[in-house]
Amino acid sequence: KIIIFMKMTSSVDDLSSVLRNFLLGHVLPAESAYESHLAELHTVSERFGLTAVPPVLALLKVESRRLGLWNIFLPPSLHPIARGVLGKDASEYLPPRPLSVSQYARLSEIMGRSPAIAPEACNCSAPDTGNMEVLLHQGTDAQQRRYLPRLLKGDCRSAFLMTEPDISCSDASNVSSTLTKVVEDGHRISYRLNGNKWWATGFMDPRCEIVLIVCKMDYSHGTWTQYASARGLPANPFEGQRKRQHTVVVLPRHARGIDAVRPLTTFGYDDAPNGHAVVKLLNVPVSVDDIILGEGRGMEVAQSRLGPGRVHHCMRAVGMAQRAYEMMVLRASSRTVFGKEIGRHGLARKRIAESRGAVESARALTLSCAKSIEEAGVDESLDWIALIKVEVPLLCSKVVDHAVQMHGGAGVEGSGFLARTLVGLRTLRIADGPDDVHTETVGRLEIRKIKTEEGHKRSRL
């Protein structure tokens, strides 16, 4: 057993080395070409059109597949299913062996050093990774055959539509886009989807072909209520069950009734060519075959994306912070103010020391969460998952903010790594639920944990 473990550890170390060399030798040198291409595009149609994707990305993807870095996010439990979906192409698009959550977490940190390019170059970008995991774990055979091959091969992108402009989605049960159940021809069950979504990440991407949409069940249509009554069925089988009111459907991006209203920006950045969008859903036809896992299981599906996904996000944030930290140290040792290097001033040294501690703390917290997920499962690791969602973006933002301060005007210049990263980390404190919600979760779970432990102690006394 010890020998097997050592071999596996060595394999992961080798893969880390391959990824690090890929980043240093290919990805980071490609950043200027990537940004230069986008800088030439000005209108919405140009920045989200078919020619918006920088050509250098395709070259990086070819090299990534050659090096065995493609789809390395897939956990061991989903690897065999992905292999079955890809068939004879599996060896080209899957790594030789799957990685555990904590093993992949360390690779996520490396990719985080170039967050706009490295994850996509390895087909490990959000929201595609979460969407692929949902379809592999919870999709039907037909859904897997229809949607997964192109996603796993990187031939298309996808989006996840949950957040809505007219309600507070920090409480996911507020999601109000309706999936109305109807009966056609007296016997055929179908649905109609209506509502408004926004912050649909990836929806503006010209390669986006697949959307997963969270919606609320509506059982009020006359054809359904009559059909149910005639057969002695409850019109609303989940009435009074707060967590069973929602459903997730998977549809083609260009299905009738799904339309982009406009792109969105975060602090002025449009994140082209991927982009975020306001989306209108108008009488979108949905069949029984489009529903993932079943009616009323939307919250279950949505939550299943978030455990490992948060580890990925947080370790990429650590990678961003580590790069910012290194930039800060180099700046401190290469610029002179008031007669001596910046790094010889006490305040600069204090910021460097604080930043080192923040990076190490964020990394340790996230790896502890990953280990908990591996050993106890997602359901028993909710405290860790909520904790890193709050603490890691805060810790990493502190590092980047110190780096911005050390760089002065260069730190706030919009095309630079630091300004973009600071915006990304600030946004991460709202994406997938705001800090406030997760802080509440941590506090509630800690109180419950202590109460339970105290109860056990008293019973033993």
GROMACS .gro file of C-alpha atoms in nm:
model
  461
    1LYS     CA    1   0.000   0.000   0.000
    2ILE     CA    2   0.284   0.236   0.081
    3ILE     CA    3   0.447   0.169  -0.257
    4ILE     CA    4   0.118   0.238  -0.441
    5PHE     CA    5   0.071   0.563  -0.251
    6MET     CA    6   0.426   0.675  -0.329
    7LYS     CA    7   0.377   0.599  -0.698
    8MET     CA    8   0.051   0.794  -0.708
    9THR     CA    9   0.208   1.089  -0.528
   10SER     CA   10   0.499   1.081  -0.771
   11SER     CA   11   0.256   1.078  -1.064
   12VAL     CA   12   0.075   1.387  -0.933
   13ASP     CA   13   0.406   1.562  -0.872
   14ASP     CA   14   0.505   1.482  -1.230
   15LEU     CA   15   0.175   1.622  -1.359
   16SER     CA   16   0.225   1.937  -1.150
   17SER     CA   17   0.566   1.979  -1.306
   18VAL     CA   18   0.424   1.931  -1.656
   19LEU     CA   19   0.149   2.186  -1.588
   20ARG     CA   20   0.394   2.435  -1.438
   21ASN     CA   21   0.621   2.408  -1.741
   22PHE     CA   22   0.319   2.444  -1.971
   23LEU     CA   23   0.220   2.761  -1.785
   24LEU     CA   24   0.568   2.912  -1.791
   25GLY     CA   25   0.662   2.804  -2.142
   26HIS     CA   26   0.332   2.848  -2.325
   27VAL     CA   27   0.047   3.013  -2.133
   28LEU     CA   28   0.215   3.316  -1.977
   29PRO     CA   29   0.398   3.406  -2.301
   30ALA     CA   30   0.061   3.384  -2.483
   31GLU     CA   31  -0.109   3.640  -2.257
   32SER     CA   32   0.006   3.938  -2.462
   33ALA     CA   33  -0.123   3.786  -2.789
   34TYR     CA   34  -0.452   3.699  -2.619
   35GLU     CA   35  -0.501   4.054  -2.487
   36SER     CA   36  -0.382   4.218  -2.810
   37HIS     CA   37  -0.641   4.026  -3.010
   38LEU     CA   38  -0.925   4.138  -2.781
   39ALA     CA   39  -0.797   4.496  -2.773
   40GLU     CA   40  -0.866   4.522  -3.148
   41LEU     CA   41  -1.236   4.440  -3.095
   42HIS     CA   42  -1.465   4.723  -2.987
   43THR     CA   43  -1.833   4.663  -3.055
   44VAL     CA   44  -2.049   4.402  -2.880
   45SER     CA   45  -2.086   4.205  -3.203
   46GLU     CA   46  -1.708   4.202  -3.246
   47ARG     CA   47  -1.622   4.111  -2.886
   48PHE     CA   48  -1.875   3.828  -2.872
   49GLY     CA   49  -1.872   3.723  -3.237
   50LEU     CA   50  -1.726   3.409  -3.392
   51THR     CA   51  -1.387   3.574  -3.445
   52ALA     CA   52  -1.364   3.703  -3.087
   53VAL     CA   53  -1.182   3.397  -2.950
   54PRO     CA   54  -0.806   3.465  -2.968
   55PRO     CA   55  -0.642   3.216  -3.211
   56VAL     CA   56  -0.360   3.150  -2.966
   57LEU     CA   57  -0.608   2.963  -2.745
   58ALA     CA   58  -0.653   2.686  -3.003
   59LEU     CA   59  -0.276   2.632  -3.014
   60LEU     CA   60  -0.261   2.607  -2.635
   61LYS     CA   61  -0.541   2.349  -2.633
   62VAL     CA   62  -0.355   2.127  -2.878
   63GLU     CA   63  -0.044   2.138  -2.659
   64SER     CA   64  -0.247   2.077  -2.344
   65ARG     CA   65  -0.399   1.759  -2.490
   66ARG     CA   66  -0.058   1.642  -2.604
   67LEU     CA   67   0.076   1.683  -2.251
   68GLY     CA   68  -0.214   1.494  -2.087
   69LEU     CA   69  -0.354   1.805  -1.915
   70TRP     CA   70  -0.699   1.791  -2.074
   71ASN     CA   71  -1.004   1.739  -1.845
   72ILE     CA   72  -0.786   1.682  -1.538
   73PHE     CA   73  -1.070   1.816  -1.320
   74LEU     CA   74  -1.271   1.492  -1.352
   75PRO     CA   75  -1.282   1.301  -1.021
   76PRO     CA   76  -1.234   0.923  -1.003
   77SER     CA   77  -1.608   0.858  -0.964
   78LEU     CA   78  -1.692   1.025  -1.297
   79HIS     CA   79  -1.391   0.913  -1.499
   80PRO     CA   80  -1.543   0.578  -1.613
   81ILE     CA   81  -1.866   0.748  -1.723
   82ALA     CA   82  -1.672   1.006  -1.924
   83ARG     CA   83  -1.472   0.725  -2.081
   84GLY     CA   84  -1.794   0.552  -2.184
   85VAL     CA   85  -1.935   0.874  -2.333
   86LEU     CA   86  -1.622   0.942  -2.538
   87GLY     CA   87  -1.571   0.582  -2.650
   88LYS     CA   88  -1.274   0.541  -2.884
   89ASP     CA   89  -1.175   0.908  -2.833
   90ALA     CA   90  -1.132   0.868  -2.456
   91SER     CA   91  -0.754   0.832  -2.458
   92GLU     CA   92  -0.717   1.162  -2.645
   93TYR     CA   93  -0.945   1.368  -2.421
   94LEU     CA   94  -0.900   1.214  -2.074
   95PRO     CA   95  -0.592   1.207  -1.849
   96PRO     CA   96  -0.431   0.865  -1.791
   97ARG     CA   97  -0.562   0.852  -1.435
   98PRO     CA   98  -0.814   1.066  -1.243
   99LEU     CA   99  -0.713   1.295  -0.958
  100SER     CA  100  -0.865   1.332  -0.613
  101VAL     CA  101  -1.014   1.664  -0.504
  102SER     CA  102  -0.701   1.767  -0.313
  103GLN     CA  103  -0.468   1.653  -0.592
  104TYR     CA  104  -0.656   1.856  -0.850
  105ALA     CA  105  -0.673   2.149  -0.607
  106ARG     CA  106  -0.296   2.189  -0.625
  107LEU     CA  107  -0.315   2.198  -1.005
  108SER     CA  108  -0.594   2.458  -0.986
  109GLU     CA  109  -0.354   2.686  -0.801
  110ILE     CA  110  -0.107   2.663  -1.088
  111MET     CA  111  -0.380   2.740  -1.344
  112GLY     CA  112  -0.495   3.033  -1.131
  113ARG     CA  113  -0.176   3.218  -1.214
  114SER     CA  114  -0.328   3.286  -1.557
  115PRO     CA  115  -0.701   3.271  -1.480
  116ALA     CA  116  -0.832   3.386  -1.817
  117ILE     CA  117  -0.632   3.138  -2.024
  118ALA     CA  118  -0.487   2.839  -1.837
  119PRO     CA  119  -0.816   2.678  -1.717
  120GLU     CA  120  -0.973   2.695  -2.063
  121ALA     CA  121  -0.653   2.574  -2.226
  122CYS     CA  122  -0.696   2.255  -2.018
  123ASN     CA  123  -1.078   2.238  -2.060
  124CYS     CA  124  -1.112   2.309  -1.688
  125SER     CA  125  -1.309   2.637  -1.700
  126ALA     CA  126  -1.619   2.727  -1.504
  127PRO     CA  127  -1.907   2.691  -1.562
  128ASP     CA  128  -1.824   2.404  -1.798
  129THR     CA  129  -1.662   2.187  -1.530
  130GLY     CA  130  -1.965   2.208  -1.301
  131ASN     CA  131  -2.206   2.150  -1.589
  132MET     CA  132  -2.011   1.847  -1.709
  133GLU     CA  133  -2.005   1.703  -1.356
  134VAL     CA  134  -2.383   1.748  -1.327
  135LEU     CA  135  -2.447   1.573  -1.658
  136LEU     CA  136  -2.203   1.292  -1.580
  137HIS     CA  137  -2.340   1.235  -1.231
  138GLN     CA  138  -2.711   1.313  -1.273
  139GLY     CA  139  -2.788   1.327  -1.645
  140THR     CA  140  -2.975   1.056  -1.830
  141ASP     CA  141  -2.797   0.843  -2.089
  142ALA     CA  142  -2.968   1.045  -2.364
  143GLN     CA  143  -2.860   1.378  -2.210
  144GLN     CA  144  -2.503   1.253  -2.176
  145ARG     CA  145  -2.488   1.135  -2.536
  146ARG     CA  146  -2.639   1.458  -2.666
  147TYR     CA  147  -2.439   1.717  -2.472
  148LEU     CA  148  -2.124   1.571  -2.320
  149PRO     CA  149  -1.905   1.469  -2.615
  150ARG     CA  150  -1.865   1.826  -2.744
  151LEU     CA  151  -1.812   1.965  -2.393
  152LEU     CA  152  -1.554   1.701  -2.302
  153LYS     CA  153  -1.372   1.762  -2.631
  154GLY     CA  154  -1.379   2.140  -2.583
  155ASP     CA  155  -1.571   2.191  -2.906
  156CYS     CA  156  -1.829   2.413  -2.735
  157ARG     CA  157  -1.894   2.605  -2.412
  158SER     CA  158  -2.193   2.615  -2.175
  159ALA     CA  159  -2.372   2.839  -1.926
  160PHE     CA  160  -2.557   2.798  -1.595
  161LEU     CA  161  -2.861   3.023  -1.548
  162MET     CA  162  -2.979   3.073  -1.192
  163THR     CA  163  -2.954   3.436  -1.076
  164GLU     CA  164  -3.245   3.671  -1.150
  165PRO     CA  165  -3.263   4.052  -1.155
  166ASP     CA  166  -3.597   4.100  -0.979
  167ILE     CA  167  -3.546   3.889  -0.666
  168SER     CA  168  -3.272   3.827  -0.407
  169CYS     CA  169  -3.100   3.510  -0.519
  170SER     CA  170  -2.883   3.494  -0.208
  171ASP     CA  171  -3.185   3.288  -0.099
  172ALA     CA  172  -3.196   3.033  -0.380
  173SER     CA  173  -3.555   2.940  -0.300
  174ASN     CA  174  -3.656   3.283  -0.435
  175VAL     CA  175  -3.576   3.178  -0.793
  176SER     CA  176  -3.900   3.250  -0.975
  177SER     CA  177  -3.858   3.173  -1.347
  178THR     CA  178  -4.145   2.931  -1.402
  179LEU     CA  179  -4.153   2.587  -1.558
  180THR     CA  180  -4.525   2.539  -1.625
  181LYS     CA  181  -4.644   2.181  -1.660
  182VAL     CA  182  -4.900   2.128  -1.935
  183VAL     CA  183  -5.076   1.836  -2.101
  184GLU     CA  184  -5.103   1.829  -2.480
  185ASP     CA  185  -5.335   1.610  -2.686
  186GLY     CA  186  -5.492   1.486  -2.364
  187HIS     CA  187  -5.197   1.270  -2.261
  188ARG     CA  188  -4.858   1.413  -2.354
  189ILE     CA  189  -4.672   1.593  -2.071
  190SER     CA  190  -4.464   1.896  -2.166
  191TYR     CA  191  -4.356   2.227  -2.013
  192ARG     CA  192  -4.320   2.597  -2.090
  193LEU     CA  193  -4.035   2.799  -1.942
  194ASN     CA  194  -4.069   3.173  -1.877
  195GLY     CA  195  -3.862   3.426  -1.683
  196ASN     CA  196  -3.563   3.656  -1.673
  197LYS     CA  197  -3.206   3.566  -1.579
  198TRP     CA  198  -2.889   3.764  -1.543
  199TRP     CA  199  -2.522   3.706  -1.466
  200ALA     CA  200  -2.546   3.407  -1.698
  201THR     CA  201  -2.171   3.351  -1.718
  202GLY     CA  202  -2.053   3.219  -2.052
  203PHE     CA  203  -2.385   3.286  -2.224
  204MET     CA  204  -2.235   3.558  -2.447
  205ASP     CA  205  -1.957   3.327  -2.566
  206PRO     CA  206  -2.007   3.258  -2.940
  207ARG     CA  207  -1.918   2.893  -2.869
  208CYS     CA  208  -2.189   2.850  -2.603
  209GLU     CA  209  -2.422   2.568  -2.715
  210ILE     CA  210  -2.566   2.431  -2.390
  211VAL     CA  211  -2.750   2.593  -2.098
  212LEU     CA  212  -2.856   2.454  -1.761
  213ILE     CA  213  -3.143   2.657  -1.615
  214VAL     CA  214  -3.282   2.661  -1.260
  215CYS     CA  215  -3.658   2.729  -1.255
  216LYS     CA  216  -3.957   2.703  -1.024
  217MET     CA  217  -4.229   2.446  -1.090
  218ASP     CA  218  -4.575   2.578  -1.179
  219TYR     CA  219  -4.858   2.326  -1.158
  220SER     CA  220  -5.145   2.572  -1.210
  221HIS     CA  221  -5.212   2.522  -1.583
  222GLY     CA  222  -5.566   2.400  -1.646
  223THR     CA  223  -5.468   2.110  -1.869
  224TRP     CA  224  -5.247   1.969  -1.594
  225THR     CA  225  -5.487   2.024  -1.304
  226GLN     CA  226  -5.768   1.851  -1.499
  227TYR     CA  227  -5.538   1.565  -1.599
  228ALA     CA  228  -5.418   1.517  -1.239
  229SER     CA  229  -5.770   1.540  -1.092
  230ALA     CA  230  -5.908   1.281  -1.333
  231ARG     CA  231  -5.641   1.036  -1.223
  232GLY     CA  232  -5.647   1.110  -0.851
  233LEU     CA  233  -5.304   1.271  -0.859
  234PRO     CA  234  -5.201   1.574  -0.650
  235ALA     CA  235  -5.174   1.879  -0.875
  236ASN     CA  236  -4.862   1.991  -0.684
  237PRO     CA  237  -4.680   1.683  -0.550
  238PHE     CA  238  -4.437   1.899  -0.353
  239GLU     CA  239  -4.676   2.148  -0.195
  240GLY     CA  240  -4.534   2.282   0.132
  241GLN     CA  241  -4.189   2.136   0.066
  242ARG     CA  242  -3.970   2.446   0.037
  243LYS     CA  243  -3.668   2.263  -0.103
  244ARG     CA  244  -3.866   2.071  -0.366
  245GLN     CA  245  -4.010   2.365  -0.559
  246HIS     CA  246  -3.737   2.393  -0.821
  247THR     CA  247  -3.613   2.198  -1.122
  248VAL     CA  248  -3.305   2.213  -1.347
  249VAL     CA  249  -3.341   2.168  -1.723
  250VAL     CA  250  -3.073   2.132  -1.989
  251LEU     CA  251  -3.138   2.286  -2.331
  252PRO     CA  252  -2.957   2.397  -2.645
  253ARG     CA  253  -2.841   2.758  -2.613
  254HIS     CA  254  -3.031   2.855  -2.929
  255ALA     CA  255  -3.359   2.683  -2.840
  256ARG     CA  256  -3.667   2.884  -2.936
  257GLY     CA  257  -3.748   3.150  -2.676
  258ILE     CA  258  -3.398   3.178  -2.521
  259ASP     CA  259  -3.250   3.517  -2.606
  260ALA     CA  260  -2.968   3.739  -2.483
  261VAL     CA  261  -3.098   4.085  -2.394
  262ARG     CA  262  -2.758   4.246  -2.336
  263PRO     CA  263  -2.410   4.170  -2.205
  264LEU     CA  264  -2.308   4.268  -1.851
  265THR     CA  265  -1.981   4.407  -1.719
  266THR     CA  266  -1.811   4.370  -1.381
  267PHE     CA  267  -1.657   4.704  -1.283
  268GLY     CA  268  -1.631   4.782  -1.654
  269TYR     CA  269  -1.479   4.449  -1.767
  270ASP     CA  270  -1.692   4.252  -2.013
  271ASP     CA  271  -1.485   3.932  -1.983
  272ALA     CA  272  -1.498   3.880  -2.359
  273PRO     CA  273  -1.512   3.645  -2.534
  274ASN     CA  274  -1.689   3.454  -2.253
  275GLY     CA  275  -1.905   3.725  -2.101
  276HIS     CA  276  -2.211   3.748  -1.879
  277ALA     CA  277  -2.563   3.822  -2.000
  278VAL     CA  278  -2.916   3.926  -1.918
  279VAL     CA  279  -3.133   3.650  -2.066
  280LYS     CA  280  -3.501   3.645  -2.157
  281LEU     CA  281  -3.690   3.314  -2.142
  282LEU     CA  282  -4.018   3.339  -2.331
  283ASN     CA  283  -4.242   3.033  -2.370
  284VAL     CA  284  -3.942   2.807  -2.414
  285PRO     CA  285  -4.065   2.456  -2.501
  286VAL     CA  286  -3.928   2.192  -2.261
  287SER     CA  287  -3.984   1.816  -2.277
  288VAL     CA  288  -3.968   1.555  -2.002
  289ASP     CA  289  -3.636   1.445  -2.151
  290ASP     CA  290  -3.482   1.788  -2.080
  291ILE     CA  291  -3.525   1.766  -1.702
  292ILE     CA  292  -3.221   1.670  -1.495
  293LEU     CA  293  -3.287   1.417  -1.218
  294GLY     CA  294  -3.661   1.492  -1.202
  295GLU     CA  295  -3.913   1.758  -1.104
  296GLY     CA  296  -3.851   1.927  -0.771
  297ARG     CA  297  -3.485   1.826  -0.747
  298GLY     CA  298  -3.335   2.154  -0.870
  299MET     CA  299  -3.176   2.254  -0.540
  300GLU     CA  300  -3.015   1.912  -0.517
  301VAL     CA  301  -2.870   1.949  -0.866
  302ALA     CA  302  -2.753   2.308  -0.805
  303GLN     CA  303  -2.586   2.220  -0.475
  304SER     CA  304  -2.404   1.922  -0.626
  305ARG     CA  305  -2.200   2.164  -0.841
  306LEU     CA  306  -2.077   2.369  -0.549
  307GLY     CA  307  -1.860   2.148  -0.325
  308PRO     CA  308  -1.560   2.058  -0.542
  309GLY     CA  309  -1.634   2.365  -0.755
  310ARG     CA  310  -1.567   2.597  -0.461
  311VAL     CA  311  -1.235   2.422  -0.399
  312HIS     CA  312  -1.142   2.484  -0.764
  313HIS     CA  313  -1.241   2.852  -0.744
  314CYS     CA  314  -1.055   2.907  -0.418
  315MET     CA  315  -0.735   2.737  -0.527
  316ARG     CA  316  -0.735   2.940  -0.848
  317ALA     CA  317  -0.771   3.246  -0.624
  318VAL     CA  318  -0.466   3.129  -0.429
  319GLY     CA  319  -0.277   3.106  -0.759
  320MET     CA  320  -0.378   3.463  -0.845
  321ALA     CA  321  -0.268   3.583  -0.501
  322GLN     CA  322   0.064   3.398  -0.525
  323ARG     CA  323   0.141   3.565  -0.858
  324ALA     CA  324   0.045   3.905  -0.716
  325TYR     CA  325   0.264   3.839  -0.413
  326GLU     CA  326   0.564   3.758  -0.632
  327MET     CA  327   0.502   4.071  -0.839
  328MET     CA  328   0.494   4.275  -0.517
  329VAL     CA  329   0.823   4.135  -0.391
  330LEU     CA  330   0.992   4.198  -0.726
  331ARG     CA  331   0.854   4.553  -0.728
  332ALA     CA  332   0.981   4.613  -0.376
  333SER     CA  333   1.331   4.500  -0.472
  334SER     CA  334   1.354   4.686  -0.802
  335ARG     CA  335   1.219   5.038  -0.729
  336THR     CA  336   1.374   5.313  -0.518
  337VAL     CA  337   1.188   5.579  -0.318
  338PHE     CA  338   1.325   5.832  -0.069
  339GLY     CA  339   1.679   5.714  -0.122
  340LYS     CA  340   1.636   5.338  -0.077
  341GLU     CA  341   1.460   5.034  -0.223
  342ILE     CA  342   1.087   5.010  -0.149
  343GLY     CA  343   1.156   4.676   0.020
  344ARG     CA  344   1.383   4.844   0.278
  345HIS     CA  345   1.095   5.053   0.410
  346GLY     CA  346   0.918   4.909   0.712
  347LEU     CA  347   0.564   4.945   0.577
  348ALA     CA  348   0.655   4.758   0.258
  349ARG     CA  349   0.807   4.474   0.459
  350LYS     CA  350   0.497   4.461   0.675
  351ARG     CA  351   0.275   4.427   0.368
  352ILE     CA  352   0.497   4.156   0.224
  353ALA     CA  353   0.488   3.962   0.551
  354GLU     CA  354   0.110   3.996   0.582
  355SER     CA  355   0.069   3.883   0.222
  356ARG     CA  356   0.285   3.575   0.271
  357GLY     CA  357   0.073   3.479   0.572
  358ALA     CA  358  -0.251   3.538   0.380
  359VAL     CA  359  -0.145   3.320   0.086
  360GLU     CA  360  -0.034   3.036   0.313
  361SER     CA  361  -0.354   3.061   0.519
  362ALA     CA  362  -0.579   3.058   0.210
  363ARG     CA  363  -0.394   2.759   0.066
  364ALA     CA  364  -0.409   2.562   0.393
  365LEU     CA  365  -0.781   2.633   0.443
  366THR     CA  366  -0.869   2.520   0.092
  367LEU     CA  367  -0.660   2.204   0.105
  368SER     CA  368  -0.818   2.117   0.441
  369CYS     CA  369  -1.160   2.155   0.280
  370ALA     CA  370  -1.056   1.934  -0.011
  371LYS     CA  371  -0.932   1.668   0.229
  372SER     CA  372  -1.259   1.680   0.424
  373ILE     CA  373  -1.460   1.633   0.103
  374GLU     CA  374  -1.247   1.329   0.014
  375GLU     CA  375  -1.274   1.167   0.356
  376ALA     CA  376  -1.623   1.264   0.473
  377GLY     CA  377  -1.808   1.368   0.157
  378VAL     CA  378  -1.969   1.698   0.056
  379ASP     CA  379  -2.264   1.675   0.299
  380GLU     CA  380  -2.030   1.639   0.598
  381SER     CA  381  -1.801   1.918   0.476
  382LEU     CA  382  -2.053   2.201   0.442
  383ASP     CA  383  -1.881   2.398   0.719
  384TRP     CA  384  -1.547   2.382   0.536
  385ILE     CA  385  -1.706   2.465   0.200
  386ALA     CA  386  -1.879   2.773   0.342
  387LEU     CA  387  -1.567   2.875   0.534
  388ILE     CA  388  -1.338   2.883   0.230
  389LYS     CA  389  -1.603   3.063   0.027
  390VAL     CA  390  -1.584   3.349   0.279
  391GLU     CA  391  -1.222   3.352   0.392
  392VAL     CA  392  -1.020   3.269   0.082
  393PRO     CA  393  -1.141   3.557  -0.141
  394LEU     CA  394  -1.089   3.795   0.153
  395LEU     CA  395  -0.735   3.672   0.219
  396CYS     CA  396  -0.642   3.675  -0.148
  397SER     CA  397  -0.799   4.018  -0.204
  398LYS     CA  398  -0.581   4.153   0.077
  399VAL     CA  399  -0.269   4.026  -0.100
  400VAL     CA  400  -0.368   4.172  -0.436
  401ASP     CA  401  -0.464   4.502  -0.274
  402HIS     CA  402  -0.119   4.523  -0.114
  403ALA     CA  403   0.037   4.448  -0.454
  404VAL     CA  404  -0.175   4.720  -0.618
  405GLN     CA  405  -0.059   4.969  -0.356
  406MET     CA  406   0.304   4.871  -0.410
  407HIS     CA  407   0.269   4.919  -0.787
  408GLY     CA  408   0.099   5.260  -0.766
  409GLY     CA  409  -0.044   5.368  -1.101
  410ALA     CA  410   0.059   5.042  -1.266
  411GLY     CA  411  -0.156   4.857  -1.013
  412VAL     CA  412  -0.480   5.026  -1.111
  413GLU     CA  413  -0.420   5.037  -1.488
  414GLY     CA  414  -0.712   4.848  -1.638
  415SER     CA  415  -0.527   4.613  -1.874
  416GLY     CA  416  -0.289   4.488  -1.607
  417PHE     CA  417  -0.307   4.159  -1.416
  418LEU     CA  418  -0.350   4.323  -1.074
  419ALA     CA  419  -0.653   4.539  -1.156
  420ARG     CA  420  -0.834   4.253  -1.330
  421THR     CA  421  -0.753   4.016  -1.045
  422LEU     CA  422  -0.875   4.256  -0.779
  423VAL     CA  423  -1.206   4.288  -0.963
  424GLY     CA  424  -1.233   3.911  -1.006
  425LEU     CA  425  -1.172   3.841  -0.638
  426ARG     CA  426  -1.417   4.108  -0.528
  427THR     CA  427  -1.679   3.954  -0.756
  428LEU     CA  428  -1.606   3.610  -0.613
  429ARG     CA  429  -1.738   3.735  -0.277
  430ILE     CA  430  -2.082   3.757  -0.441
  431ALA     CA  431  -2.074   3.478  -0.702
  432ASP     CA  432  -2.227   3.146  -0.588
  433GLY     CA  433  -2.385   3.330  -0.294
  434PRO     CA  434  -2.264   3.636  -0.100
  435ASP     CA  435  -2.027   3.623   0.198
  436ASP     CA  436  -2.314   3.707   0.432
  437VAL     CA  437  -2.499   3.384   0.356
  438HIS     CA  438  -2.193   3.164   0.398
  439THR     CA  439  -2.087   3.341   0.717
  440GLU     CA  440  -2.433   3.266   0.854
  441THR     CA  441  -2.391   2.901   0.748
  442VAL     CA  442  -2.054   2.868   0.922
  443GLY     CA  443  -2.189   3.021   1.243
  444ARG     CA  444  -2.500   2.802   1.243
  445LEU     CA  445  -2.305   2.481   1.181
  446GLU     CA  446  -2.045   2.565   1.446
  447ILE     CA  447  -2.314   2.629   1.708
  448ARG     CA  448  -2.486   2.303   1.615
  449LYS     CA  449  -2.154   2.118   1.633
  450ILE     CA  450  -2.069   2.251   1.978
  451LYS     CA  451  -2.420   2.183   2.107
  452THR     CA  452  -2.397   1.825   1.984
  453GLU     CA  453  -2.053   1.777   2.140
  454GLU     CA  454  -2.170   1.925   2.469
  455GLY     CA  455  -2.471   1.696   2.464
  456HIS     CA  456  -2.245   1.393   2.421
  457LYS     CA  457  -2.022   1.510   2.706
  458ARG     CA  458  -2.315   1.557   2.942
  459SER     CA  459  -2.460   1.217   2.854
  460ARG     CA  460  -2.124   1.057   2.934
  461LEU     CA  461  -2.117   1.240   3.270
   0.00000   0.00000   0.00000
